[in-house]
Coordinates of C-alpha atoms and ligand atoms in Angstrom, one line a residue:
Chain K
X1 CA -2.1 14.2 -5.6
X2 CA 0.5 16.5 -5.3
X3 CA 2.4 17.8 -8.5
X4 CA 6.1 15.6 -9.1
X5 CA 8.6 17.8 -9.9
X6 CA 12.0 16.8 -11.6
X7 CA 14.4 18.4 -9.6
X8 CA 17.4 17.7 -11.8
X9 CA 19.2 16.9 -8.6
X10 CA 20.8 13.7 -7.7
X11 CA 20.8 11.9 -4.3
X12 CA 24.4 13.8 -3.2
X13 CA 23.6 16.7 -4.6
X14 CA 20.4 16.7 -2.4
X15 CA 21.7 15.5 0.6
X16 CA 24.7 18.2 0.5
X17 CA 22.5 20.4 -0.4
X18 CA 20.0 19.5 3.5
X19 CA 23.3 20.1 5.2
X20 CA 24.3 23.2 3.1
X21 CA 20.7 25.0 2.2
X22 CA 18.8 23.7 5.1
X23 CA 21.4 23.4 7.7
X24 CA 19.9 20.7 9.0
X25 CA 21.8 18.6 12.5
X26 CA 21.8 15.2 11.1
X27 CA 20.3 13.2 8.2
X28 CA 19.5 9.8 9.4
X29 CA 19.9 7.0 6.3
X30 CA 20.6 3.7 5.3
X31 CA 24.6 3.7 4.7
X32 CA 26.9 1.2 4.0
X33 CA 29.5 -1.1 6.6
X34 CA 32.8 -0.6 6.3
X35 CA 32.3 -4.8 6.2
X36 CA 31.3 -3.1 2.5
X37 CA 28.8 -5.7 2.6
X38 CA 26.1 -4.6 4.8
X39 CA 24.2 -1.9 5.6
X40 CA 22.6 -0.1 8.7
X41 CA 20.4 3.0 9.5
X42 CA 23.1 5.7 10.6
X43 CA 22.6 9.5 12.0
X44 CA 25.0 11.6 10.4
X45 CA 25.8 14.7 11.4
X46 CA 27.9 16.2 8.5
X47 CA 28.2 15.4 4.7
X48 CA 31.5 13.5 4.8
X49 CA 30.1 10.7 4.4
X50 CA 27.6 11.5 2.0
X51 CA 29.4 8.7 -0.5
X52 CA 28.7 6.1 2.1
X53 CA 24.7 7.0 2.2
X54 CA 22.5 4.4 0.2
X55 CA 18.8 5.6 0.6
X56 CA 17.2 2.8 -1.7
X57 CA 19.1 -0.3 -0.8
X58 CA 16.5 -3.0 -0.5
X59 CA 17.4 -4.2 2.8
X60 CA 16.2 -3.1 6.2
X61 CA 18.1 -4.4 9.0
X62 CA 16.1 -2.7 11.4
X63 CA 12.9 -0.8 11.1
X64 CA 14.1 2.4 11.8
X65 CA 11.0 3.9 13.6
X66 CA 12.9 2.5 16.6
X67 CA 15.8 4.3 15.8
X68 CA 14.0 7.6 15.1
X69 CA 11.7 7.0 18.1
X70 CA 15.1 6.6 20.5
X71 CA 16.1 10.5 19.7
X72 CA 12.7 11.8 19.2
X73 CA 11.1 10.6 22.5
X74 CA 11.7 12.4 25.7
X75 CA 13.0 16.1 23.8
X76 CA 12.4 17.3 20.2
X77 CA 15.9 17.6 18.7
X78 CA 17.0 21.2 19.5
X79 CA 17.6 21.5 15.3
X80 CA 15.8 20.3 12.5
X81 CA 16.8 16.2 11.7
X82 CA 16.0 14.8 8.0
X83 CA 15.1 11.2 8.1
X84 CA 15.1 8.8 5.4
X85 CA 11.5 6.4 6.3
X86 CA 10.3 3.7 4.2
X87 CA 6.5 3.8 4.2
X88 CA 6.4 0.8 6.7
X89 CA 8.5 2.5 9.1
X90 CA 6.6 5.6 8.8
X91 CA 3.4 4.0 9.4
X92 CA 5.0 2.6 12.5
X93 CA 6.8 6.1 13.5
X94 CA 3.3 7.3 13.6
X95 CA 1.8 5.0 15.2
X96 CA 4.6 5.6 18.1
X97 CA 4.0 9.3 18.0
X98 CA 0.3 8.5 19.2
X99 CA 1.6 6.6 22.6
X100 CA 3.9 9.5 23.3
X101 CA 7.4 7.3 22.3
X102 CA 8.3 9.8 19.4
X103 CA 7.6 13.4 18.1
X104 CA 8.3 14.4 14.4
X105 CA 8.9 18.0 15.8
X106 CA 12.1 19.2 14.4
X107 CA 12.0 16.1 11.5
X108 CA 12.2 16.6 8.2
X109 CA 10.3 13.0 7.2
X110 CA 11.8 11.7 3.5
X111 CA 10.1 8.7 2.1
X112 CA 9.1 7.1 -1.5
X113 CA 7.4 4.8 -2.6
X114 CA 8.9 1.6 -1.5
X115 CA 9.6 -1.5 -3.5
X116 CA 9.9 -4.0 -0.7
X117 CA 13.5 -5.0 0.7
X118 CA 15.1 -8.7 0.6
X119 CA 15.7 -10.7 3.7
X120 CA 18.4 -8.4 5.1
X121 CA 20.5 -11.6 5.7
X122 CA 19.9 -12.8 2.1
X123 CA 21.2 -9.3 0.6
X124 CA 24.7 -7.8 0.4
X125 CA 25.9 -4.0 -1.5
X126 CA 28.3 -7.0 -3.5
X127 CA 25.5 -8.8 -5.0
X128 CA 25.1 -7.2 -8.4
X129 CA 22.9 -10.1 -9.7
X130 CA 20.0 -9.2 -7.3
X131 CA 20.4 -5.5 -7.5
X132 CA 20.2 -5.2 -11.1
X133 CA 17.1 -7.4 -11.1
X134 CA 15.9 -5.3 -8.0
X135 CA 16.5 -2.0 -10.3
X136 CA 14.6 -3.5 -13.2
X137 CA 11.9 -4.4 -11.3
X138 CA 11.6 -1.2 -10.0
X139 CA 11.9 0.8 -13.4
X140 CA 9.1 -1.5 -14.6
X141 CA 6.5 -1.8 -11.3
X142 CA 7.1 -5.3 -10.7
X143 CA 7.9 -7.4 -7.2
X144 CA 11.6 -8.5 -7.8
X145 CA 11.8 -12.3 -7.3
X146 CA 13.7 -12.6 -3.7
X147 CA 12.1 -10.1 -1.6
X148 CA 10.0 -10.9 1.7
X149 CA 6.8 -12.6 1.4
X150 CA 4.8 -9.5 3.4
X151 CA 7.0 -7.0 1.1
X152 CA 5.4 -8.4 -2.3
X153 CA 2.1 -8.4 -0.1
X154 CA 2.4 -4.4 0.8
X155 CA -0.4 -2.9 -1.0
X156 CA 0.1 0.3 1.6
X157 CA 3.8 1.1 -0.3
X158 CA 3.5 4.6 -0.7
X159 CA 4.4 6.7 1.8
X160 CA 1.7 9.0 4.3
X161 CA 2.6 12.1 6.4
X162 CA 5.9 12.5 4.8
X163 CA 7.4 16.1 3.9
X164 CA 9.1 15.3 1.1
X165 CA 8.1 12.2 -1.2
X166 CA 10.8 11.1 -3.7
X167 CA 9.3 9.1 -5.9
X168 CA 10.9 5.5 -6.9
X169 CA 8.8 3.5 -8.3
X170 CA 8.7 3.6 -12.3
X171 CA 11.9 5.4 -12.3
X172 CA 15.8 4.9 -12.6
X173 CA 18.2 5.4 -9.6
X174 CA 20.3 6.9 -12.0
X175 CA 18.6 9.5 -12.5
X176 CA 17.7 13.0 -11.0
X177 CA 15.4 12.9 -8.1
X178 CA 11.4 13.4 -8.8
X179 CA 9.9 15.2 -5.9
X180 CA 6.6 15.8 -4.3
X181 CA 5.9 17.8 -1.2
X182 CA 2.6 17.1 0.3
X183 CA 3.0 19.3 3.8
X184 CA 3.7 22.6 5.2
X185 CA 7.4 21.8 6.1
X186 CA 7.8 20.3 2.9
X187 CA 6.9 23.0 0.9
X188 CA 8.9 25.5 2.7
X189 CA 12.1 23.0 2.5
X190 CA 11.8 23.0 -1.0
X191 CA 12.0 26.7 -1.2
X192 CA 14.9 26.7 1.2
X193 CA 16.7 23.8 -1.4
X194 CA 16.0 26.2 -3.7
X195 CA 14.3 23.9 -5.7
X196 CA 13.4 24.5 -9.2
X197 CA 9.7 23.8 -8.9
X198 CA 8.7 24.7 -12.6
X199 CA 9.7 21.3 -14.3
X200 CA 6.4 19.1 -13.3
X201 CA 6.9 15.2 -14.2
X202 CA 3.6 12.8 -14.6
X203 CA 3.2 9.6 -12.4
X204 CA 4.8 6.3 -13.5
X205 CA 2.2 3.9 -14.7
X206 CA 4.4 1.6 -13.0
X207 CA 3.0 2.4 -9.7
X208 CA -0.6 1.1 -10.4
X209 CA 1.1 -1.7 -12.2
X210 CA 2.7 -2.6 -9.0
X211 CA -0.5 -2.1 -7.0
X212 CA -2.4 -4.7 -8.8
X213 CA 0.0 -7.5 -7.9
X214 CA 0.7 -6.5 -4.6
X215 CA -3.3 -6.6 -4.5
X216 CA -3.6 -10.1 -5.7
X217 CA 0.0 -11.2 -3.8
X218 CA -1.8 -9.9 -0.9
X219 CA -5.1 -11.9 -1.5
X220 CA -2.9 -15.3 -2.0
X221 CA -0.8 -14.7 1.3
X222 CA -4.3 -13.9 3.7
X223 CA -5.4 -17.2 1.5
X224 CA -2.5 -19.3 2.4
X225 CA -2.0 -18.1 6.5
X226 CA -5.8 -18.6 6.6
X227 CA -5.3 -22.5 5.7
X228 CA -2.5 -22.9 7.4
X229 CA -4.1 -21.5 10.7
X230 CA -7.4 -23.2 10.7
X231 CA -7.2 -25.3 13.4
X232 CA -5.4 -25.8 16.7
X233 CA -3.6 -28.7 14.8
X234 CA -2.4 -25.6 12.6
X235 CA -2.0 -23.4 15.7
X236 CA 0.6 -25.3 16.9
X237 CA 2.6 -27.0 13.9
X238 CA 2.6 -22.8 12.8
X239 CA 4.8 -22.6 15.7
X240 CA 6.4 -25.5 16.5
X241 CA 9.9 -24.5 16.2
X242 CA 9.4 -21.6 18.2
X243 CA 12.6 -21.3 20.7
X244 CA 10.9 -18.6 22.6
X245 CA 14.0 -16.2 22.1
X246 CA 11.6 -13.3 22.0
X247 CA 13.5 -11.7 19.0
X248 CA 10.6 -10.9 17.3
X249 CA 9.3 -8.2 19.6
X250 CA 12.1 -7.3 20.0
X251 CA 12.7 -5.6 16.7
X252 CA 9.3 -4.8 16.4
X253 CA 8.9 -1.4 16.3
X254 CA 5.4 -1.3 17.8
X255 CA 6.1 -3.4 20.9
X256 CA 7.9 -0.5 22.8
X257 CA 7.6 -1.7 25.9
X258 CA 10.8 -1.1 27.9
X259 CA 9.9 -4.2 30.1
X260 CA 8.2 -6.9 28.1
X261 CA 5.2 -8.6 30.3
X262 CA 6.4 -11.8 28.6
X263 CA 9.9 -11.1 29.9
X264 CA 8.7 -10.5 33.1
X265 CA 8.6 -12.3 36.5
X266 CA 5.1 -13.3 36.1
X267 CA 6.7 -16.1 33.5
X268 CA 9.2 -16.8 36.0
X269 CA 7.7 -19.6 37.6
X270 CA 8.2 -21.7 40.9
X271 CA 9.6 -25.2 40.1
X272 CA 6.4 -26.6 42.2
X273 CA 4.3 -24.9 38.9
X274 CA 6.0 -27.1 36.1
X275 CA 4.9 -29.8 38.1
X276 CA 1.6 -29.0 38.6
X277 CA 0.7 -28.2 34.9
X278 CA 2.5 -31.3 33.7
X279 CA 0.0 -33.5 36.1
X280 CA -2.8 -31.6 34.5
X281 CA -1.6 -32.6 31.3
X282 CA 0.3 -35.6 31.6
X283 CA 3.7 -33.8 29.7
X284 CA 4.7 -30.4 29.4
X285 CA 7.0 -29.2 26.5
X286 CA 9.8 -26.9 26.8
X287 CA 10.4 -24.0 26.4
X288 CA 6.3 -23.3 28.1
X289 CA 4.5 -20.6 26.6
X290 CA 4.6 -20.4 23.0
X291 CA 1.7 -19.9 21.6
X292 CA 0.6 -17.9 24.8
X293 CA 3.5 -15.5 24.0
X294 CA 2.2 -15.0 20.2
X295 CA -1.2 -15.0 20.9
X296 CA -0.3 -12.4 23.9
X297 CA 1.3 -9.9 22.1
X298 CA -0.9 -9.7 18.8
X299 CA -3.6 -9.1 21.5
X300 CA -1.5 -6.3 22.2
X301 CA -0.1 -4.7 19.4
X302 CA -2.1 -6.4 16.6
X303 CA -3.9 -3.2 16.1
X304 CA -1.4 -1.6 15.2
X305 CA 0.8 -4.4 13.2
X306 CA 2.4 -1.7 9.8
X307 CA 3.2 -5.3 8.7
X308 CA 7.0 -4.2 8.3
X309 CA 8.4 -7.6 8.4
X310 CA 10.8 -7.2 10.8
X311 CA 10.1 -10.4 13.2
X312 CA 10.2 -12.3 10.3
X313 CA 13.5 -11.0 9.0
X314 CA 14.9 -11.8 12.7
X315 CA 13.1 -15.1 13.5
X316 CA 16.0 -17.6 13.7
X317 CA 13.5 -20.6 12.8
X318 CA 12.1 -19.0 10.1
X319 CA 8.6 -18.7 11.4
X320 CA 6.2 -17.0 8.8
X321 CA 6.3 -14.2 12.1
X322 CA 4.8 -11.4 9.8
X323 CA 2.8 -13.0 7.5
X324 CA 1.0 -14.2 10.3
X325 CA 0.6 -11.0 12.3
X326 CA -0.2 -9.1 8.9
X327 CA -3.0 -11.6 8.2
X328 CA -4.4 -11.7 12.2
X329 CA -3.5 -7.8 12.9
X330 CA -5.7 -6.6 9.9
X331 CA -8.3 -8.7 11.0
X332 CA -8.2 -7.3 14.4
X333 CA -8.0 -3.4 12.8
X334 CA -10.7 -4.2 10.5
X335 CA -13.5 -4.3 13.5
X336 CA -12.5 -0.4 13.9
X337 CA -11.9 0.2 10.4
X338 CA -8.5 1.0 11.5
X339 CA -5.4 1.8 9.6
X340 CA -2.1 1.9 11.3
X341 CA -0.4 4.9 10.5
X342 CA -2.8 6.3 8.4
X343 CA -3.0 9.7 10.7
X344 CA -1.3 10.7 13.6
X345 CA -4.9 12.3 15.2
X346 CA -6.3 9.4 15.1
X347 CA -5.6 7.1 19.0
X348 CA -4.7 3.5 19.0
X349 CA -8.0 1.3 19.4
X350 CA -7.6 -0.4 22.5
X351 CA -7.1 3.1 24.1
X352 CA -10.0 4.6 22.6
X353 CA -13.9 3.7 22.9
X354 CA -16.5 4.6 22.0
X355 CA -19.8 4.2 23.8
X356 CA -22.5 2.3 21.7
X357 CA -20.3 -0.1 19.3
X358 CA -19.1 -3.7 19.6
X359 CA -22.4 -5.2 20.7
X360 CA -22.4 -8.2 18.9
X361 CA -19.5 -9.3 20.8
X362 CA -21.7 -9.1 24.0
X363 CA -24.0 -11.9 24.9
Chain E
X1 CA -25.1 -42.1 30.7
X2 CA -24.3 -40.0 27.8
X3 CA -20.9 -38.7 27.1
X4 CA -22.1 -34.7 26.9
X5 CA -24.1 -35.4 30.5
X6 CA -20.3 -36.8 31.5
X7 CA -18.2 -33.9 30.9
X8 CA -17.8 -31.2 32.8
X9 CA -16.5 -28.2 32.2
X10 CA -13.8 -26.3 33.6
X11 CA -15.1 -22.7 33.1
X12 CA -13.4 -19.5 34.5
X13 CA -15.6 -16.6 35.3
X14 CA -13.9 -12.6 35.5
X15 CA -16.1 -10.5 37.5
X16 CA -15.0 -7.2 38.2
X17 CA -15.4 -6.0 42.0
X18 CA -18.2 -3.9 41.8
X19 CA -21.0 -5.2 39.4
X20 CA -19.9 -8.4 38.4
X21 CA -18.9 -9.8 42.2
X22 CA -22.3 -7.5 43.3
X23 CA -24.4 -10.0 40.6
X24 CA -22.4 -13.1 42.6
X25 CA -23.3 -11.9 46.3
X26 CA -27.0 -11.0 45.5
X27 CA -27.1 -14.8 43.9
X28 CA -26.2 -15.8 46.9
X29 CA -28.1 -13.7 48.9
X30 CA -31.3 -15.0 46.9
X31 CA -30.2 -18.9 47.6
X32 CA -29.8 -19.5 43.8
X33 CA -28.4 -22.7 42.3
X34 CA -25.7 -22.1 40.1
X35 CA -23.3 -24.7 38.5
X36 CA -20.7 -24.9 40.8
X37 CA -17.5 -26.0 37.9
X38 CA -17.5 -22.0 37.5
X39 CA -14.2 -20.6 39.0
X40 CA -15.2 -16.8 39.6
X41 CA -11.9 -15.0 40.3
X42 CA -12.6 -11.2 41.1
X43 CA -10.6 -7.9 38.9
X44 CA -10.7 -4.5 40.2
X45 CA -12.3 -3.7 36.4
X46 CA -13.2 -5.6 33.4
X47 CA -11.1 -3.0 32.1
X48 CA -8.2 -4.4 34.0
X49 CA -8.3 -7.8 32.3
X50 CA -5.4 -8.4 29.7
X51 CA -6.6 -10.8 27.2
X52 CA -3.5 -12.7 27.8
X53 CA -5.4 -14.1 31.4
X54 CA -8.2 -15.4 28.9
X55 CA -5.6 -16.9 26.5
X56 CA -3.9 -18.5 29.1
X57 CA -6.9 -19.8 30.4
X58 CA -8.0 -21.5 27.4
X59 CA -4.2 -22.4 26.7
X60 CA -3.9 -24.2 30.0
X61 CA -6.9 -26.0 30.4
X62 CA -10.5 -24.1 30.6
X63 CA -12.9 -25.1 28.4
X64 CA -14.5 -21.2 28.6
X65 CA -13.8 -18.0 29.7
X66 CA -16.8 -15.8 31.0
X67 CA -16.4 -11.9 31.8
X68 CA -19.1 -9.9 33.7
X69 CA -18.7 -5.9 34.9
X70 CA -21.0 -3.4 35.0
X71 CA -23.5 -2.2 32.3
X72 CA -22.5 0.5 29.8
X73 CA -22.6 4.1 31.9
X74 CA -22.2 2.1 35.3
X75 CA -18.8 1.5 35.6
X76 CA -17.0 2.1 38.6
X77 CA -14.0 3.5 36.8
X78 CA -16.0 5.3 34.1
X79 CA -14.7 3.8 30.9
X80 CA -13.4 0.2 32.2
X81 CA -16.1 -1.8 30.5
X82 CA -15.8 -0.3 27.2
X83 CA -12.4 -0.6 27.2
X84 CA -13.3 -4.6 27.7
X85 CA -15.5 -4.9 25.2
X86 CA -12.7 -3.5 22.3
X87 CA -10.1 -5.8 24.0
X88 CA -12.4 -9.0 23.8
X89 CA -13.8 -7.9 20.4
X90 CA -9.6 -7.9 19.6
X91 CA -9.2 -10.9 21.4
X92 CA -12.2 -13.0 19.4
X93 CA -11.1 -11.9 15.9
X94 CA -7.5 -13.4 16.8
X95 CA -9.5 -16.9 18.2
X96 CA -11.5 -16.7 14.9
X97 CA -8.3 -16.5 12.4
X98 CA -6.2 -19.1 14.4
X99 CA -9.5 -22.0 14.2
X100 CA -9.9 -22.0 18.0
X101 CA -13.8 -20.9 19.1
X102 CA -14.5 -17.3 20.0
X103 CA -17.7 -18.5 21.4
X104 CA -15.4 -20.2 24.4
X105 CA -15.5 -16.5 25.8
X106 CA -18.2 -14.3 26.7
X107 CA -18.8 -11.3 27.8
X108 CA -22.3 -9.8 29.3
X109 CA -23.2 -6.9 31.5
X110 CA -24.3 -8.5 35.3
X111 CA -25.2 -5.6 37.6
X112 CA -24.8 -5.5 41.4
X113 CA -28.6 -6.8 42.3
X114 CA -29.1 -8.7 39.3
X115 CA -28.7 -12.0 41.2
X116 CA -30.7 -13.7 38.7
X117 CA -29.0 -12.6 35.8
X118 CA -25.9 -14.3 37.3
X119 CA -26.8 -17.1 38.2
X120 CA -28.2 -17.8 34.4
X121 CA -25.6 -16.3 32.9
X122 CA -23.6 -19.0 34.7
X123 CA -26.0 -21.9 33.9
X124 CA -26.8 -20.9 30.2
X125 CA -23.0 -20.6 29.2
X126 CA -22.0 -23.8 31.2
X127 CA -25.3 -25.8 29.1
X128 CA -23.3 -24.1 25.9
X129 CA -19.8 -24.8 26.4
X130 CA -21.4 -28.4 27.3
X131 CA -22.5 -29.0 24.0
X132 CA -19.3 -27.4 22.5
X133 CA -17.1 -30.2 24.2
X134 CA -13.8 -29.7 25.6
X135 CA -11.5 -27.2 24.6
X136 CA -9.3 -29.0 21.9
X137 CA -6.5 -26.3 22.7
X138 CA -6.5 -27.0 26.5
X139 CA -5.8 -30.7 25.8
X140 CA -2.9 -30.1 24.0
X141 CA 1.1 -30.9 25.7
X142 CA 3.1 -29.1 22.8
X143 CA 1.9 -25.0 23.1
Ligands
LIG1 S1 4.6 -7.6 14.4 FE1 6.2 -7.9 12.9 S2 5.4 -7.1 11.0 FE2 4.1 -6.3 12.6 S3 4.9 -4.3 13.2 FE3 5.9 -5.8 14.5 S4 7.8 -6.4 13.5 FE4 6.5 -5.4 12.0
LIG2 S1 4.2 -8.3 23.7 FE1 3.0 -6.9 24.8 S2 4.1 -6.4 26.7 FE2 5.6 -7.3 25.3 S3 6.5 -5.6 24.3 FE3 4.8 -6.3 23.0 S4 3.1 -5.0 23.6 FE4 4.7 -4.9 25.2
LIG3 S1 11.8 -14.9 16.7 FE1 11.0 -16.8 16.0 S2 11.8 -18.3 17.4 FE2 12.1 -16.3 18.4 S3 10.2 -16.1 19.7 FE3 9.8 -15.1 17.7 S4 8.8 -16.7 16.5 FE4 9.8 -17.7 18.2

């Protein structure tokens, strides 16, 4: 583990200090709405607004992979970018850096160790009650009644391949940053901060606190979706209320696909085809394709499911989306001990091979 | 009669152009007997079969899904049946967590003269997915 240091810097100071030491072209960070109720993942490109940025707020309206994938993808940024990741979103950046849709050349990659978010809908910058009980939870390494289901699940909550780790768990936003810097770019950031490096901090207790519920939370919730799934009777009540609105892929940050298959004209069909699969089963129930469409896309991207939450948080019918595709999608990586995110070097399963493997599942 | 001598199974069989259609015309070739409820339907490549054409499959009415290609080292595009095998390994541990049968789809290695090999790979899997009854998923309206 790398050494903490207490930088006796707070969050402005240290993100004036990337535009003024570092001279970086943008930081990208949670910030708040003018609404001064919400809050979204914003590029800014000078510290005027520094007051506006809120790193930690436990809300993620959008995994922001996508959004750092979006100007990473076709040309490196011509100057060095700082971006606040939450480990789920970094997971997910890296998996999107192995199919070529994002490059952390040029990035300066910030993250901590996360504490899970609320339902972004359920959470506002005005609701003191919650946040207080969010910050106490966090000083003390405990899941903070109200956040999502796969957040209090998330045994995989601190960061990997980050620059710079500030850690959060254990600690009091309040006070001055504690720092880690576990690569190259880190290290030589830090130096350019001018970061005093002498004044070395321990790790909270609170982390491993944390990690033993999130282990057990995690346990209950494979438990639960396990029952719930199995049989088809289970298959289908799961997603009865489906409306087919696609949403959850949509936010997902690993289905990148600029033109959806299940959007696509193939699931356009001929009125004559309705028909003909109503005969075969005597009714047909609209809208088609539901459990097709979820079934479909884990085959896809289940591999590489960071379990981020994000269909969930989106799913108008509140459809346990990524409790589902946590439980299903580690099941799928386990069979090439794969861990999404875990390292960049490492290519996605299903475009990988190897040989002599897999040969139980011939007959 | 008794009812698992009744039913008769839809089963849809992926065979890749070069082995797995090869296996089919050598069958035929030889005059074998093969249960004719098998829908072969040829792919360029094993490789080139999205799981979602087995899931839809199985959604929309087949009691079983077979896949043939060529053997490991024989494929016609190099690297198309090993890419297979990850995406139905993938595709069975998703059957397996949501309670439908992974055994409804197989996969096996049927080479361009192995006539025989087809023709029991046809019979042996159409005996099995006898005795597994129909597909419960296939009969259902509300998917
Ligand atoms: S499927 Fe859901 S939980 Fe998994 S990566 Fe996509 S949005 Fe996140
Ligand atoms: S479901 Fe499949 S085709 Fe659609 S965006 Fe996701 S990975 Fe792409
Ligand atoms: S967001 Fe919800 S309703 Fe929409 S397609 Fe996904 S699961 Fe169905």
């Amino acid at each position: 583990m790398e050494t903490m240091i207490d930088s006796r810097m707070m969050m402005t100071d240290f993100l004036t200090a990337l535009f003024d030491k570092l001279d970086v072209a943008g930081v990208a960070v949670m910030s708040k709405l003018p609404s001064g109720e919400k809050t979204a993942f914003t590029l800014f490109t000078g510290k005027d607004d520094i007051k506006e940025c809120v790193p930690f707020f436990p809300a993620m309206p959008a995994n922001a992979a996508r959004a750092v994938s979006k100007f990473t993808r076709q040309a490196v940024p011509s100057k060095t970018v700082a971006v606040f990741l939450r480990p789920c979103e970094l997971r997910a950046f890296t998996e999107l850096i192995k199919i070529k849709q994002a490059s952390f050349d040029n990035l300066l990659i910030l993250s901590y160790d996360c504490s899970g978010v609320f339902p972004f809908q359920e959470i506002n910058l005005s609701d003191e009650t919650k946040l207080n009980a969010y910050r106490d939870a966090v000083s003390t390494g405990k899941n903070c009644e109200g956040i999502r289901p796969v957040c209090a699940a998330c045994t995989r909550f601190t960061p990997q391949g980050e620059d710079i780790a500030i850690s959060f768990v254990g600690r009091s936003t309040d006070q001055p940053l504690v720092f880690s810097f576990p690569s190259e770019k880190g290290l030589a950031a830090a130096e350019q901060l001018g970061l005093d490096v002498s004044n070395t901090v321990a790790a909270s207790s609170a982390v491993e606190s944390l990690a033993q519920e999130r282990r057990s939370a995690e346990e209950e919730l494979t438990a639960e979706v396990d029952a719930s799934l199995s049989d088809t009777q289970g298959l289908v009540n799961v997603f009865d209320r489906c409306v087919s609105c696609h949403a959850c892929s949509y936010v997902c940050p690993i289905c990148y696909c600029k033109n959806c298959y299940f959007d696509s004209q193939t699931f356009e069909y001929f009125p004559e085809s309705y028909f003909i699969r109503m005969q075969a089963k005597g009714a047909l129930r609209f809208p088609v394709d539901r459990v097709l469409f979820h079934l479909g896309r884990l085959s896809h991207m289940g591999v590489s499911c960071v379990a981020c939450g994000m269909c969930e948080d989106v799913c108008p019918v509140n459809i346990p989306v990524s409790q589902i595709f946590k439980t299903a999608g580690s099941k799928a990586q386990a069979l090439f001990d794969y861990i999404p995110g875990e390292n960049y070097d490492e290519p996605l399963p299903l475009l990988a091979y190897a040989e002599q493997e897999l040969e139980e599942f011939e007959d | 009669m008794d009812e698992k001598k009744e039913f008769t199974p839809s089963i849809i069989y992926g065979l890749c152009s070069w082995c797995g259609t090869g296996g089919s015309e050598t069958a035929g070739a030889m005059h074998l007997q093969y249960a004719d409820n098998i829908r072969p339907f040829r792919v360029p490549c094993t490789g080139a079969i999205d799981p979602v054409y087995i899931l839809r499959a199985l959604i929309e009415g087949a009691d079983g899904f077979a896949v043939s290609g060529c053997h490991p080292g024989d494929c016609h595009f190099d690297s198309g049946n090993y890419r297979a095998r990850r995406r139905i390994a993938v595709l069975k541990s998703l059957l397996d967590t949501f309670g439908l049968d992974s055994e409804r789809v197989l996969l096996r290695w049927v080479g361009h003269g192995e006539g025989k090999r087809f023709a029991d790979t046809v019979n042996e899997f159409n005996d099995y997915i006898k005795e597994m009854k129909k597909n419960p998923l296939a009969e259902r309206r509300d998917t």
